[in-house]
Amino acid sequence: DGGITQSPKYLFRKEGQNVTLSCEQNLNHDAMYWYRQDPGQGLRLIYYSQIVNDFQKGDIAEGYSVSREKKESFPLTVTSAQKNPTAFYLCASSIRQKDSNQPQHFGDGTRLSIL
Amino acid sequence: AQKVTQAQTEISVVEKEDVTLDCVYETRDTTYYLFWYKQPPSGELVFLIRRNSFDEQNEISGRYSWNFQKSTSSFNFTITASQVVDSAVYFCALSPYSSYKLIFGSGTRLLVRP
């Protein structure tokens, strides 16, 4: 079945440690996104990528980094510079179609906590 | 500024009741898209509907219906004859024209009791 796979489902980070969240999609979508969700709040955009080898900062990119070496994959690294990383992280993808804001399709999410 | 407001933090209804989730948005763009997503307890967001700003026709899909009114900048979502499986957090989102960004509201948690 086509879809978006995020792993791991739960992740724990120690102080000063970088951790990487995986996101893989087999929907043949060009665009991919990372969002952060805090309790009782909506989603906030961290980074997005419209094509391979290109990505842009979203609204809360500080303390995060991404890469887009393959169309299917868009990993997110939470660096030690992110002082409050505890949150639910959601990856999404969409068709990249000019003049038509296509819906984004989401993975199951990764819940990150600090040890 | 672009913003989405979902003033209802939590709604609780008894099964078979109708329920309306409110969504008010702010944008200066004349062309934009509006979305509704459902987030069940499992966590993933499920796409429900996309509407562009030039299409004010109401839409019905089974027990779900959407009322888009540009005059009041609202895009409300009604569930008719609610079921326990409708329990989830529902998000309304705004996307500026030709942008890949989604601006989310804070969500409304719906609890449908048997």
Tab-separated table of C-alpha atoms in Angstrom:
chain	number	residue	atom	x	y	z
A	1	ASP	CA	0.000	0.000	0.000
A	2	GLY	CA	1.187	3.518	-0.732
A	3	GLY	CA	1.834	5.742	2.190
A	4	ILE	CA	4.221	7.570	4.476
A	5	THR	CA	6.284	5.690	7.037
A	6	GLN	CA	7.782	7.439	10.016
A	7	SER	CA	10.200	5.781	12.392
A	8	PRO	CA	10.686	5.293	15.200
A	9	LYS	CA	7.270	5.734	16.787
A	10	TYR	CA	8.857	6.785	20.090
A	11	LEU	CA	12.277	8.342	20.583
A	12	PHE	CA	14.187	9.519	23.621
A	13	ARG	CA	16.952	12.084	23.523
A	14	LYS	CA	19.673	12.683	26.055
A	15	GLU	CA	21.031	16.144	26.776
A	16	GLY	CA	23.461	17.311	24.110
A	17	GLN	CA	22.521	14.549	21.707
A	18	ASN	CA	21.405	14.849	18.099
A	19	VAL	CA	18.660	12.486	16.989
A	20	THR	CA	17.300	11.755	13.529
A	21	LEU	CA	13.687	11.024	12.664
A	22	SER	CA	13.043	9.026	9.534
A	23	CYS	CA	10.347	9.730	6.942
A	24	GLU	CA	9.895	7.620	3.820
A	25	GLN	CA	7.106	7.841	1.246
A	26	ASN	CA	6.189	5.651	-1.720
A	27	LEU	CA	3.493	7.933	-3.104
A	28	ASN	CA	5.847	9.411	-5.732
A	29	HIS	CA	5.210	12.861	-4.254
A	30	ASP	CA	7.681	15.637	-4.991
A	31	ALA	CA	6.987	17.782	-1.931
A	32	MET	CA	7.658	16.738	1.661
A	33	TYR	CA	7.205	18.522	4.973
A	34	TRP	CA	8.029	18.291	8.674
A	35	TYR	CA	5.685	19.612	11.348
A	36	ARG	CA	5.879	19.856	15.091
A	37	GLN	CA	2.771	19.446	17.267
A	38	ASP	CA	2.698	20.484	20.914
A	39	PRO	CA	-0.161	19.482	23.250
A	40	GLY	CA	-3.343	21.421	22.592
A	41	GLN	CA	-1.848	23.219	19.636
A	42	GLY	CA	-1.968	23.037	15.897
A	43	LEU	CA	0.897	21.941	13.701
A	44	ARG	CA	3.807	24.251	12.997
A	45	LEU	CA	6.006	23.892	9.925
A	46	ILE	CA	9.683	23.137	10.550
A	47	TYR	CA	11.080	22.512	7.055
A	48	TYR	CA	9.741	21.663	3.641
A	49	SER	CA	11.172	20.421	0.376
A	50	GLN	CA	9.602	20.777	-3.043
A	51	ILE	CA	12.162	18.752	-4.999
A	52	VAL	CA	15.199	16.597	-4.398
A	53	ASN	CA	18.300	18.442	-3.148
A	54	ASP	CA	16.296	21.513	-2.227
A	55	PHE	CA	14.574	22.519	1.011
A	56	GLN	CA	13.377	25.653	2.783
A	57	LYS	CA	12.967	26.699	6.393
A	58	GLY	CA	9.507	26.836	7.804
A	59	ASP	CA	8.308	28.869	10.765
A	60	ILE	CA	10.315	27.122	13.494
A	61	ALA	CA	13.487	25.786	11.833
A	62	GLU	CA	15.951	26.759	14.575
A	63	GLY	CA	17.553	23.726	16.166
A	64	TYR	CA	16.557	21.399	13.321
A	65	SER	CA	18.183	20.254	10.088
A	66	VAL	CA	17.026	18.203	7.107
A	67	SER	CA	18.330	16.629	3.915
A	68	ARG	CA	16.601	15.562	0.719
A	69	GLU	CA	18.970	13.315	-1.203
A	70	LYS	CA	16.247	11.016	-2.496
A	71	LYS	CA	12.689	11.716	-3.575
A	72	GLU	CA	11.355	9.105	-1.164
A	73	SER	CA	13.186	10.244	1.940
A	74	PHE	CA	13.218	13.414	4.068
A	75	PRO	CA	14.957	12.796	7.430
A	76	LEU	CA	14.782	15.381	10.201
A	77	THR	CA	17.617	15.843	12.693
A	78	VAL	CA	16.803	17.409	16.028
A	79	THR	CA	20.070	18.958	17.161
A	80	SER	CA	21.279	19.756	20.664
A	81	ALA	CA	20.566	23.410	19.847
A	82	GLN	CA	16.839	22.676	20.082
A	83	LYS	CA	16.292	23.297	23.767
A	84	ASN	CA	12.709	22.120	23.955
A	85	PRO	CA	12.443	19.154	21.608
A	86	THR	CA	9.693	17.253	23.414
A	87	ALA	CA	6.811	17.122	20.937
A	88	PHE	CA	4.995	15.017	18.379
A	89	TYR	CA	6.609	15.222	14.945
A	90	LEU	CA	4.637	14.638	11.774
A	91	CYS	CA	5.956	14.156	8.259
A	92	ALA	CA	3.789	14.846	5.219
A	93	SER	CA	4.012	14.758	1.453
A	94	SER	CA	2.010	16.125	-1.454
A	95	ILE	CA	1.872	16.325	-5.214
A	96	ARG	CA	3.738	19.382	-6.451
A	97	GLN	CA	1.299	20.999	-8.819
A	98	LYS	CA	1.433	24.642	-9.848
A	99	ASP	CA	-1.565	26.780	-9.000
A	100	SER	CA	-3.321	24.025	-7.160
A	101	ASN	CA	-2.646	23.561	-3.478
A	102	GLN	CA	-2.869	19.805	-3.248
A	103	PRO	CA	-3.710	18.171	0.086
A	104	GLN	CA	-0.871	16.905	2.201
A	105	HIS	CA	-0.818	13.288	3.339
A	106	PHE	CA	0.609	12.511	6.744
A	107	GLY	CA	2.545	9.752	8.440
A	108	ASP	CA	1.752	8.292	11.872
A	109	GLY	CA	4.196	10.553	13.662
A	110	THR	CA	7.157	10.213	16.025
A	111	ARG	CA	6.865	11.165	19.677
A	112	LEU	CA	10.147	12.607	20.962
A	113	SER	CA	10.908	12.996	24.653
A	114	ILE	CA	13.928	14.137	26.652
A	115	LEU	CA	15.518	11.709	29.095
B	1	ALA	CA	-1.497	38.266	8.828
B	2	GLN	CA	-2.786	34.815	8.076
B	3	LYS	CA	-4.470	32.953	10.856
B	4	VAL	CA	-6.968	30.210	11.590
B	5	THR	CA	-9.082	30.251	14.733
B	6	GLN	CA	-10.926	27.256	16.125
B	7	ALA	CA	-12.531	28.709	19.198
B	8	GLN	CA	-14.003	25.428	20.446
B	9	THR	CA	-11.249	23.624	22.316
B	10	GLU	CA	-13.351	20.589	23.191
B	11	ILE	CA	-16.873	19.420	22.403
B	12	SER	CA	-18.666	16.488	23.964
B	13	VAL	CA	-21.856	15.036	22.468
B	14	VAL	CA	-23.902	11.903	22.802
B	15	GLU	CA	-23.973	9.502	19.895
B	16	LYS	CA	-26.458	10.400	17.139
B	17	GLU	CA	-26.381	14.087	17.966
B	18	ASP	CA	-25.410	16.543	15.239
B	19	VAL	CA	-22.335	18.657	15.937
B	20	THR	CA	-20.781	21.660	14.201
B	21	LEU	CA	-17.104	22.543	14.441
B	22	ASP	CA	-16.336	26.191	13.815
B	23	CYS	CA	-13.440	27.581	11.795
B	24	VAL	CA	-12.717	31.257	11.201
B	25	TYR	CA	-9.780	32.360	9.097
B	26	GLU	CA	-7.936	35.572	8.314
B	27	THR	CA	-6.119	36.316	5.076
B	28	ARG	CA	-5.603	39.250	2.745
B	29	ASP	CA	-5.218	36.974	-0.253
B	30	THR	CA	-8.117	36.764	-2.680
B	31	THR	CA	-7.168	33.250	-3.712
B	32	TYR	CA	-6.548	30.606	-1.086
B	33	TYR	CA	-7.465	27.082	-0.078
B	34	LEU	CA	-9.098	25.737	3.050
B	35	PHE	CA	-8.758	22.241	4.447
B	36	TRP	CA	-10.146	20.060	7.204
B	37	TYR	CA	-8.147	17.208	8.713
B	38	LYS	CA	-9.081	14.584	11.315
B	39	GLN	CA	-6.526	13.358	13.865
B	40	PRO	CA	-7.682	10.130	15.551
B	41	PRO	CA	-5.963	8.888	18.732
B	42	SER	CA	-3.421	6.997	16.612
B	43	GLY	CA	-1.907	10.359	15.642
B	44	GLU	CA	-1.859	10.590	11.874
B	45	LEU	CA	-3.787	13.383	10.174
B	46	VAL	CA	-6.448	12.243	7.743
B	47	PHE	CA	-7.406	14.604	4.928
B	48	LEU	CA	-11.165	15.301	4.771
B	49	ILE	CA	-11.756	18.154	2.335
B	50	ARG	CA	-10.103	20.906	0.289
B	51	ARG	CA	-11.988	23.989	-0.865
B	52	ASN	CA	-10.723	26.929	-2.930
B	53	SER	CA	-11.813	30.480	-2.216
B	54	PHE	CA	-13.870	30.810	-5.389
B	55	ASP	CA	-16.066	27.845	-4.650
B	56	GLU	CA	-18.630	28.750	-2.006
B	57	GLN	CA	-20.893	25.811	-2.661
B	58	ASN	CA	-21.611	23.769	0.402
B	59	GLU	CA	-20.418	20.193	0.229
B	60	ILE	CA	-21.863	17.012	1.651
B	61	SER	CA	-20.096	13.697	1.950
B	62	GLY	CA	-22.136	11.093	3.778
B	63	ARG	CA	-22.630	12.322	7.340
B	64	TYR	CA	-20.131	15.158	6.834
B	65	SER	CA	-20.992	18.585	5.454
B	66	TRP	CA	-19.091	21.824	5.109
B	67	ASN	CA	-20.409	25.391	5.030
B	68	PHE	CA	-18.041	27.932	3.451
B	69	GLN	CA	-18.999	31.601	3.823
B	70	LYS	CA	-16.524	34.186	2.555
B	71	SER	CA	-18.620	37.024	3.968
B	72	THR	CA	-17.872	35.828	7.491
B	73	SER	CA	-14.512	34.153	6.711
B	74	SER	CA	-15.808	30.870	8.048
B	75	PHE	CA	-15.532	27.264	6.954
B	76	ASN	CA	-17.608	25.244	9.397
B	77	PHE	CA	-17.834	21.461	9.535
B	78	THR	CA	-20.950	19.566	10.583
B	79	ILE	CA	-21.189	15.898	11.480
B	80	THR	CA	-24.725	14.564	11.323
B	81	ALA	CA	-25.776	11.668	13.548
B	82	SER	CA	-22.372	11.487	15.221
B	83	GLN	CA	-20.785	8.130	16.019
B	84	VAL	CA	-18.194	7.073	18.586
B	85	VAL	CA	-15.686	6.589	15.755
B	86	ASP	CA	-15.930	10.316	15.034
B	87	SER	CA	-14.077	11.011	18.282
B	88	ALA	CA	-10.864	12.760	17.285
B	89	VAL	CA	-9.185	16.141	17.057
B	90	TYR	CA	-10.261	18.086	13.995
B	91	PHE	CA	-8.058	20.716	12.408
B	92	CYS	CA	-8.979	23.466	10.008
B	93	ALA	CA	-6.128	24.835	7.866
B	94	LEU	CA	-5.515	27.670	5.426
B	95	SER	CA	-3.116	27.583	2.463
B	96	PRO	CA	-2.240	30.699	0.468
B	97	TYR	CA	-2.459	30.366	-3.290
B	98	SER	CA	0.478	28.529	-4.882
B	99	SER	CA	2.061	28.084	-1.486
B	100	TYR	CA	3.023	24.791	0.014
B	101	LYS	CA	2.352	26.055	3.507
B	102	LEU	CA	-0.560	24.985	5.651
B	103	ILE	CA	-1.549	27.307	8.483
B	104	PHE	CA	-3.340	25.253	11.096
B	105	GLY	CA	-5.849	26.191	13.738
B	106	SER	CA	-5.310	24.833	17.230
B	107	GLY	CA	-7.846	22.058	16.698
B	108	THR	CA	-11.144	21.015	18.274
B	109	ARG	CA	-11.279	17.805	20.266
B	110	LEU	CA	-14.575	16.010	19.682
B	111	LEU	CA	-15.718	13.339	22.088
B	112	VAL	CA	-18.734	11.289	21.064
B	113	ARG	CA	-20.117	9.318	24.005
B	114	PRO	CA	-22.162	6.150	23.493
